[in-house]
């Protein structure tokens, strides 16, 4: 590991991520991946690592942990960051095989199913969290990072700060959500974060995931789904109601329209508008 012990190495690594203004979640993920990498080679000098050493680590992850393709890419990016940003080596194309992305259509709830999920949640705070995610198309981390000041009621919008890719954006503020948020504010009186847990800290991810899982069971919806499915549903339902794809791209905070275009493949309402060529034949 060279002249640096493991703890110092990780501190330096984290500092470089912070200097480069990586998001909190990315820093946490990269640091965890990199720590696992250096633990795998406790006696090796990282500065003298070869591509074959990294390849061996990747094979270990695939064989022993059966990691997903997206997770494998996270490990690769975390290790790549160390060599290029911490050691200041010039960028190069490493001979590490990145897994081919599997293009799967996301699961989506129907509007009826979303309504059943929301109705099954009786706790006001819990219902507000789920309503906010669906009505604004938010990621889980984004709803937990919301501050009270991010709700712009006069402009009917919500400000999303430091989202994926360190980007800020505005998204929709539903009138129904605003009414529920006002009731929630009166009852819970949050001090800084919109949704606060113990000691006025941010509400935890695991708590929101548990809320959603319970709601899914109570609503008796026989579909696999996660919190992120609500975001997919938001985009799909907007598209089905005729909202321009470019607007949806902006609301979701996608860099590329190609990312947003996936929802054109899962919108059943749009499929209904297209007639099969068979329907034009006289038979």
mmCIF file of C-alpha atoms in Angstrom:
data_model
loop_
_atom_site.group_PDB
_atom_site.id
_atom_site.type_symbol
_atom_site.label_atom_id
_atom_site.label_comp_id
_atom_site.label_asym_id
_atom_site.label_seq_id
_atom_site.Cartn_x
_atom_site.Cartn_y
_atom_site.Cartn_z
ATOM 1 C CA UNK A 1 0.000 0.000 0.000
ATOM 2 C CA UNK A 2 3.070 2.184 -0.152
ATOM 3 C CA UNK A 3 3.916 4.716 2.553
ATOM 4 C CA UNK A 4 0.280 5.369 3.463
ATOM 5 C CA UNK A 5 -1.699 3.260 5.882
ATOM 6 C CA UNK A 6 -5.243 2.305 4.959
ATOM 7 C CA UNK A 7 -7.004 4.971 7.043
ATOM 8 C CA UNK A 8 -4.837 7.783 5.624
ATOM 9 C CA UNK A 9 -5.341 6.442 2.119
ATOM 10 C CA UNK A 10 -9.122 6.501 2.537
ATOM 11 C CA UNK A 11 -9.050 10.021 4.000
ATOM 12 C CA UNK A 12 -7.053 11.293 1.015
ATOM 13 C CA UNK A 13 -9.395 9.477 -1.344
ATOM 14 C CA UNK A 14 -12.499 10.991 0.271
ATOM 15 C CA UNK A 15 -10.963 14.479 0.280
ATOM 16 C CA UNK A 16 -10.355 14.308 -3.455
ATOM 17 C CA UNK A 17 -13.975 13.271 -4.035
ATOM 18 C CA UNK A 18 -15.126 16.239 -1.954
ATOM 19 C CA UNK A 19 -12.816 18.650 -3.790
ATOM 20 C CA UNK A 20 -14.241 17.418 -7.097
ATOM 21 C CA UNK A 21 -17.720 18.176 -5.656
ATOM 22 C CA UNK A 22 -19.054 14.661 -5.941
ATOM 23 C CA UNK A 23 -22.428 14.148 -4.283
ATOM 24 C CA UNK A 24 -22.749 12.693 -0.770
ATOM 25 C CA UNK A 25 -24.175 9.432 -2.119
ATOM 26 C CA UNK A 26 -21.414 9.040 -4.723
ATOM 27 C CA UNK A 27 -18.717 9.682 -2.115
ATOM 28 C CA UNK A 28 -20.246 7.082 0.182
ATOM 29 C CA UNK A 29 -20.507 4.506 -2.629
ATOM 30 C CA UNK A 30 -17.042 5.115 -4.117
ATOM 31 C CA UNK A 31 -15.356 5.043 -0.707
ATOM 32 C CA UNK A 32 -17.030 1.743 0.158
ATOM 33 C CA UNK A 33 -16.010 0.200 -3.186
ATOM 34 C CA UNK A 34 -12.441 1.451 -2.916
ATOM 35 C CA UNK A 35 -12.092 0.222 0.685
ATOM 36 C CA UNK A 36 -13.139 -3.247 -0.429
ATOM 37 C CA UNK A 37 -10.546 -3.095 -3.197
ATOM 38 C CA UNK A 38 -7.637 -2.215 -0.884
ATOM 39 C CA UNK A 39 -8.815 -4.805 1.669
ATOM 40 C CA UNK A 40 -8.553 -7.399 -1.088
ATOM 41 C CA UNK A 41 -4.824 -6.583 -1.481
ATOM 42 C CA UNK A 42 -3.628 -5.825 2.076
ATOM 43 C CA UNK A 43 0.074 -6.291 1.313
ATOM 44 C CA UNK A 44 0.273 -4.833 -2.190
ATOM 45 C CA UNK A 45 1.539 -1.391 -3.085
ATOM 46 C CA UNK A 46 -1.416 0.220 -4.865
ATOM 47 C CA UNK A 47 0.870 2.535 -6.808
ATOM 48 C CA UNK A 48 2.360 -0.501 -8.523
ATOM 49 C CA UNK A 49 -0.921 -2.194 -9.327
ATOM 50 C CA UNK A 50 -1.360 -3.731 -12.751
ATOM 51 C CA UNK A 51 -4.501 -4.137 -14.801
ATOM 52 C CA UNK A 52 -4.379 -7.860 -14.097
ATOM 53 C CA UNK A 53 -4.673 -7.172 -10.346
ATOM 54 C CA UNK A 54 -7.810 -5.151 -10.864
ATOM 55 C CA UNK A 55 -9.194 -7.752 -13.250
ATOM 56 C CA UNK A 56 -8.658 -10.414 -10.581
ATOM 57 C CA UNK A 57 -10.592 -8.319 -8.060
ATOM 58 C CA UNK A 58 -13.480 -7.944 -10.513
ATOM 59 C CA UNK A 59 -13.622 -11.693 -11.110
ATOM 60 C CA UNK A 60 -13.717 -12.180 -7.330
ATOM 61 C CA UNK A 61 -16.725 -9.830 -7.049
ATOM 62 C CA UNK A 62 -18.590 -11.575 -9.855
ATOM 63 C CA UNK A 63 -17.900 -15.116 -8.642
ATOM 64 C CA UNK A 64 -18.242 -14.647 -4.883
ATOM 65 C CA UNK A 65 -20.791 -11.831 -4.638
ATOM 66 C CA UNK A 66 -22.608 -12.154 -7.958
ATOM 67 C CA UNK A 67 -22.718 -8.352 -8.240
ATOM 68 C CA UNK A 68 -25.038 -6.647 -10.712
ATOM 69 C CA UNK A 69 -23.702 -4.989 -13.862
ATOM 70 C CA UNK A 70 -24.398 -1.506 -12.517
ATOM 71 C CA UNK A 71 -22.555 -2.346 -9.282
ATOM 72 C CA UNK A 72 -19.578 -3.634 -11.257
ATOM 73 C CA UNK A 73 -19.381 -0.304 -13.059
ATOM 74 C CA UNK A 74 -19.423 1.515 -9.707
ATOM 75 C CA UNK A 75 -16.394 -0.481 -8.560
ATOM 76 C CA UNK A 76 -14.589 0.264 -11.811
ATOM 77 C CA UNK A 77 -15.303 3.994 -11.553
ATOM 78 C CA UNK A 78 -14.237 4.089 -7.897
ATOM 79 C CA UNK A 79 -10.880 2.424 -8.656
ATOM 80 C CA UNK A 80 -10.404 4.533 -11.781
ATOM 81 C CA UNK A 81 -10.911 7.676 -9.689
ATOM 82 C CA UNK A 82 -8.027 6.703 -7.413
ATOM 83 C CA UNK A 83 -5.525 6.244 -10.212
ATOM 84 C CA UNK A 84 -6.535 9.315 -12.211
ATOM 85 C CA UNK A 85 -7.582 11.837 -9.569
ATOM 86 C CA UNK A 86 -5.671 10.885 -6.411
ATOM 87 C CA UNK A 87 -2.424 9.724 -8.027
ATOM 88 C CA UNK A 88 -2.839 12.291 -10.835
ATOM 89 C CA UNK A 89 -2.000 9.808 -13.538
ATOM 90 C CA UNK A 90 -3.072 10.772 -17.053
ATOM 91 C CA UNK A 91 -6.391 9.401 -18.210
ATOM 92 C CA UNK A 92 -6.114 6.145 -20.035
ATOM 93 C CA UNK A 93 -8.313 3.371 -21.300
ATOM 94 C CA UNK A 94 -7.924 0.574 -18.802
ATOM 95 C CA UNK A 95 -8.195 -2.987 -19.995
ATOM 96 C CA UNK A 96 -11.059 -3.781 -17.647
ATOM 97 C CA UNK A 97 -14.098 -5.207 -19.298
ATOM 98 C CA UNK A 98 -17.119 -3.142 -18.445
ATOM 99 C CA UNK A 99 -20.310 -5.185 -18.487
ATOM 100 C CA UNK A 100 -22.772 -4.553 -21.275
ATOM 101 C CA UNK A 101 -25.802 -2.724 -20.035
ATOM 102 C CA UNK A 102 -28.992 -4.739 -20.029
ATOM 103 C CA UNK A 103 -31.822 -2.621 -21.353
ATOM 104 C CA UNK A 104 -34.860 -3.536 -19.321
ATOM 105 C CA UNK A 105 -38.082 -1.612 -19.230
ATOM 106 C CA UNK A 106 -38.819 -0.280 -15.749
ATOM 107 C CA UNK A 107 -41.832 -1.436 -13.778
ATOM 108 C CA UNK A 108 -44.641 1.126 -13.701
ATOM 109 C CA UNK A 109 -47.766 1.431 -11.562
ATOM 110 C CA UNK A 110 -51.041 2.450 -13.158
ATOM 111 C CA UNK A 111 -52.730 5.619 -11.896
ATOM 112 C CA UNK A 112 -55.279 3.401 -10.125
ATOM 113 C CA UNK A 113 -52.506 1.479 -8.364
ATOM 114 C CA UNK A 114 -50.787 4.689 -7.246
ATOM 115 C CA UNK A 115 -54.096 5.886 -5.809
ATOM 116 C CA UNK A 116 -54.513 2.610 -3.876
ATOM 117 C CA UNK A 117 -50.977 2.885 -2.484
ATOM 118 C CA UNK A 118 -51.545 6.462 -1.299
ATOM 119 C CA UNK A 119 -54.943 5.642 0.231
ATOM 120 C CA UNK A 120 -53.447 2.757 2.195
ATOM 121 C CA UNK A 121 -51.116 5.142 4.093
ATOM 122 C CA UNK A 122 -52.893 6.682 7.085
ATOM 123 C CA UNK A 123 -49.952 8.401 8.812
ATOM 124 C CA UNK A 124 -49.829 12.032 7.626
ATOM 125 C CA UNK A 125 -46.029 12.329 7.429
ATOM 126 C CA UNK A 126 -45.681 8.999 5.664
ATOM 127 C CA UNK A 127 -48.386 9.923 3.158
ATOM 128 C CA UNK A 128 -46.716 13.289 2.502
ATOM 129 C CA UNK A 129 -43.393 11.630 1.695
ATOM 130 C CA UNK A 130 -44.933 9.211 -0.809
ATOM 131 C CA UNK A 131 -47.105 11.964 -2.324
ATOM 132 C CA UNK A 132 -44.051 14.181 -2.795
ATOM 133 C CA UNK A 133 -42.054 11.431 -4.520
ATOM 134 C CA UNK A 134 -44.825 10.564 -6.964
ATOM 135 C CA UNK A 135 -46.212 14.048 -7.638
ATOM 136 C CA UNK A 136 -42.786 15.530 -8.393
ATOM 137 C CA UNK A 137 -41.007 12.491 -9.866
ATOM 138 C CA UNK A 138 -38.266 12.469 -7.234
ATOM 139 C CA UNK A 139 -35.516 10.036 -6.407
ATOM 140 C CA UNK A 140 -35.470 8.806 -2.818
ATOM 141 C CA UNK A 141 -32.326 10.816 -2.005
ATOM 142 C CA UNK A 142 -33.937 13.948 -3.461
ATOM 143 C CA UNK A 143 -37.026 13.826 -1.263
ATOM 144 C CA UNK A 144 -34.887 13.275 1.837
ATOM 145 C CA UNK A 145 -32.667 16.243 0.945
ATOM 146 C CA UNK A 146 -35.595 18.658 0.616
ATOM 147 C CA UNK A 147 -35.519 21.677 2.882
ATOM 148 C CA UNK A 148 -38.603 23.597 3.954
ATOM 149 C CA UNK A 149 -37.356 26.536 1.879
ATOM 150 C CA UNK A 150 -37.306 24.358 -1.263
ATOM 151 C CA UNK A 151 -41.110 24.396 -1.457
ATOM 152 C CA UNK A 152 -41.951 27.451 -3.578
ATOM 153 C CA UNK A 153 -45.690 27.701 -3.157
ATOM 154 C CA UNK A 154 -46.115 31.018 -4.998
ATOM 155 C CA UNK A 155 -44.433 29.663 -8.131
ATOM 156 C CA UNK A 156 -45.958 26.170 -7.788
ATOM 157 C CA UNK A 157 -42.581 24.449 -7.967
ATOM 158 C CA UNK A 158 -40.106 22.499 -5.869
ATOM 159 C CA UNK A 159 -36.384 23.272 -5.934
ATOM 160 C CA UNK A 160 -34.149 20.179 -6.126
ATOM 161 C CA UNK A 161 -30.552 20.925 -5.122
ATOM 162 C CA UNK A 162 -27.409 18.874 -5.707
ATOM 163 C CA UNK A 163 -29.266 16.061 -7.444
ATOM 164 C CA UNK A 164 -27.594 13.324 -9.469
ATOM 165 C CA UNK A 165 -24.634 14.805 -11.330
ATOM 166 C CA UNK A 166 -24.495 17.758 -8.893
ATOM 167 C CA UNK A 167 -27.301 19.476 -10.763
ATOM 168 C CA UNK A 168 -30.038 21.749 -9.441
ATOM 169 C CA UNK A 169 -33.463 21.813 -11.037
ATOM 170 C CA UNK A 170 -37.099 22.735 -10.502
ATOM 171 C CA UNK A 171 -39.978 20.306 -10.672
ATOM 172 C CA UNK A 172 -43.747 20.350 -10.189
ATOM 173 C CA UNK A 173 -45.530 21.298 -6.972
ATOM 174 C CA UNK A 174 -48.966 19.723 -7.061
ATOM 175 C CA UNK A 175 -51.819 21.756 -5.578
ATOM 176 C CA UNK A 176 -53.046 18.659 -3.749
ATOM 177 C CA UNK A 177 -49.566 18.048 -2.375
ATOM 178 C CA UNK A 178 -49.301 21.662 -1.200
ATOM 179 C CA UNK A 179 -52.539 21.373 0.777
ATOM 180 C CA UNK A 180 -51.321 18.150 2.409
ATOM 181 C CA UNK A 181 -47.897 19.671 3.134
ATOM 182 C CA UNK A 182 -49.518 22.629 4.890
ATOM 183 C CA UNK A 183 -51.492 20.261 7.111
ATOM 184 C CA UNK A 184 -48.314 18.263 7.745
ATOM 185 C CA UNK A 185 -46.326 21.409 8.622
ATOM 186 C CA UNK A 186 -48.907 22.507 11.206
ATOM 187 C CA UNK A 187 -48.909 19.068 12.844
ATOM 188 C CA UNK A 188 -45.198 18.213 12.755
ATOM 189 C CA UNK A 189 -43.467 21.634 12.682
ATOM 190 C CA UNK A 190 -40.207 20.581 10.951
ATOM 191 C CA UNK A 191 -37.335 22.965 11.648
ATOM 192 C CA UNK A 192 -35.035 22.676 8.595
ATOM 193 C CA UNK A 193 -35.459 19.489 6.572
ATOM 194 C CA UNK A 194 -38.915 19.050 5.113
ATOM 195 C CA UNK A 195 -39.075 15.493 6.412
ATOM 196 C CA UNK A 196 -37.205 15.043 9.660
ATOM 197 C CA UNK A 197 -36.496 11.957 11.719
ATOM 198 C CA UNK A 198 -35.020 11.686 15.188
ATOM 199 C CA UNK A 199 -33.229 14.758 16.599
ATOM 200 C CA UNK A 200 -34.428 16.898 13.666
ATOM 201 C CA UNK A 201 -32.111 15.016 11.296
ATOM 202 C CA UNK A 202 -33.007 13.863 7.816
ATOM 203 C CA UNK A 203 -35.520 11.055 7.553
ATOM 204 C CA UNK A 204 -33.782 7.759 6.773
ATOM 205 C CA UNK A 205 -33.923 5.880 3.477
ATOM 206 C CA UNK A 206 -34.710 2.593 5.178
ATOM 207 C CA UNK A 207 -37.722 4.132 6.940
ATOM 208 C CA UNK A 208 -39.195 5.399 3.654
ATOM 209 C CA UNK A 209 -38.571 2.039 1.994
ATOM 210 C CA UNK A 210 -40.364 0.305 4.880
ATOM 211 C CA UNK A 211 -43.317 2.724 4.569
ATOM 212 C CA UNK A 212 -43.614 1.951 0.870
ATOM 213 C CA UNK A 213 -43.304 -1.803 1.326
ATOM 214 C CA UNK A 214 -46.108 -1.809 3.924
ATOM 215 C CA UNK A 215 -48.292 0.337 1.647
ATOM 216 C CA UNK A 216 -47.746 -2.041 -1.261
ATOM 217 C CA UNK A 217 -48.931 -4.973 0.855
ATOM 218 C CA UNK A 218 -51.948 -3.080 2.241
ATOM 219 C CA UNK A 219 -52.960 -1.951 -1.252
ATOM 220 C CA UNK A 220 -52.840 -5.611 -2.380
ATOM 221 C CA UNK A 221 -50.902 -4.807 -5.526
ATOM 222 C CA UNK A 222 -49.386 -7.943 -6.975
ATOM 223 C CA UNK A 223 -46.533 -6.169 -8.738
ATOM 224 C CA UNK A 224 -42.888 -5.858 -7.885
ATOM 225 C CA UNK A 225 -42.055 -2.252 -7.219
ATOM 226 C CA UNK A 226 -39.807 0.062 -5.252
ATOM 227 C CA UNK A 227 -39.814 3.724 -4.313
ATOM 228 C CA UNK A 228 -38.142 4.419 -7.668
ATOM 229 C CA UNK A 229 -41.128 2.848 -9.435
ATOM 230 C CA UNK A 230 -43.121 5.912 -8.367
ATOM 231 C CA UNK A 231 -40.670 8.107 -10.305
ATOM 232 C CA UNK A 232 -41.062 5.893 -13.383
ATOM 233 C CA UNK A 233 -44.829 6.074 -12.949
ATOM 234 C CA UNK A 234 -44.750 9.874 -12.706
ATOM 235 C CA UNK A 235 -42.944 10.123 -16.047
ATOM 236 C CA UNK A 236 -45.129 7.547 -17.763
ATOM 237 C CA UNK A 237 -48.388 9.129 -16.567
ATOM 238 C CA UNK A 238 -47.271 12.574 -17.757
ATOM 239 C CA UNK A 239 -46.421 11.147 -21.157
ATOM 240 C CA UNK A 240 -49.778 9.392 -21.368
ATOM 241 C CA UNK A 241 -51.480 12.723 -20.675
ATOM 242 C CA UNK A 242 -49.692 14.338 -23.601
ATOM 243 C CA UNK A 243 -46.867 16.194 -21.849
ATOM 244 C CA UNK A 244 -43.931 16.873 -24.186
ATOM 245 C CA UNK A 245 -40.992 14.511 -23.664
ATOM 246 C CA UNK A 246 -38.581 17.462 -23.385
ATOM 247 C CA UNK A 247 -40.526 18.844 -20.421
ATOM 248 C CA UNK A 248 -40.479 15.438 -18.756
ATOM 249 C CA UNK A 249 -36.704 15.256 -19.321
ATOM 250 C CA UNK A 250 -36.271 18.597 -17.518
ATOM 251 C CA UNK A 251 -38.549 17.620 -14.626
ATOM 252 C CA UNK A 252 -36.649 14.356 -14.095
ATOM 253 C CA UNK A 253 -33.231 15.996 -14.437
ATOM 254 C CA UNK A 254 -32.032 13.692 -17.226
ATOM 255 C CA UNK A 255 -28.911 14.789 -19.125
ATOM 256 C CA UNK A 256 -29.983 13.085 -22.322
ATOM 257 C CA UNK A 257 -33.376 12.831 -23.963
ATOM 258 C CA UNK A 258 -32.440 9.209 -24.741
ATOM 259 C CA UNK A 259 -32.771 8.378 -21.044
ATOM 260 C CA UNK A 260 -36.273 9.842 -20.984
ATOM 261 C CA UNK A 261 -37.282 8.138 -24.230
ATOM 262 C CA UNK A 262 -37.545 4.800 -22.422
ATOM 263 C CA UNK A 263 -40.974 5.923 -21.207
ATOM 264 C CA UNK A 264 -42.249 6.021 -24.763
ATOM 265 C CA UNK A 265 -41.734 2.244 -24.805
ATOM 266 C CA UNK A 266 -43.860 1.571 -21.722
ATOM 267 C CA UNK A 267 -46.740 3.981 -22.217
ATOM 268 C CA UNK A 268 -49.723 1.717 -22.864
ATOM 269 C CA UNK A 269 -51.976 4.688 -23.654
ATOM 270 C CA UNK A 270 -49.714 5.686 -26.537
ATOM 271 C CA UNK A 271 -49.821 2.122 -27.842
ATOM 272 C CA UNK A 272 -53.620 2.296 -27.889
ATOM 273 C CA UNK A 273 -53.441 5.264 -30.264
ATOM 274 C CA UNK A 274 -51.484 3.284 -32.860
ATOM 275 C CA UNK A 275 -53.437 1.046 -35.186
ATOM 276 C CA UNK A 276 -51.920 -2.194 -36.414
ATOM 277 C CA UNK A 277 -51.421 -2.408 -40.194
ATOM 278 C CA UNK A 278 -53.741 -5.397 -40.065
ATOM 279 C CA UNK A 279 -56.614 -3.084 -39.111
ATOM 280 C CA UNK A 280 -56.344 -1.343 -42.489
ATOM 281 C CA UNK A 281 -56.694 -4.542 -44.487
ATOM 282 C CA UNK A 282 -60.027 -5.686 -45.873
ATOM 283 C CA UNK A 283 -60.123 -9.408 -45.135
#
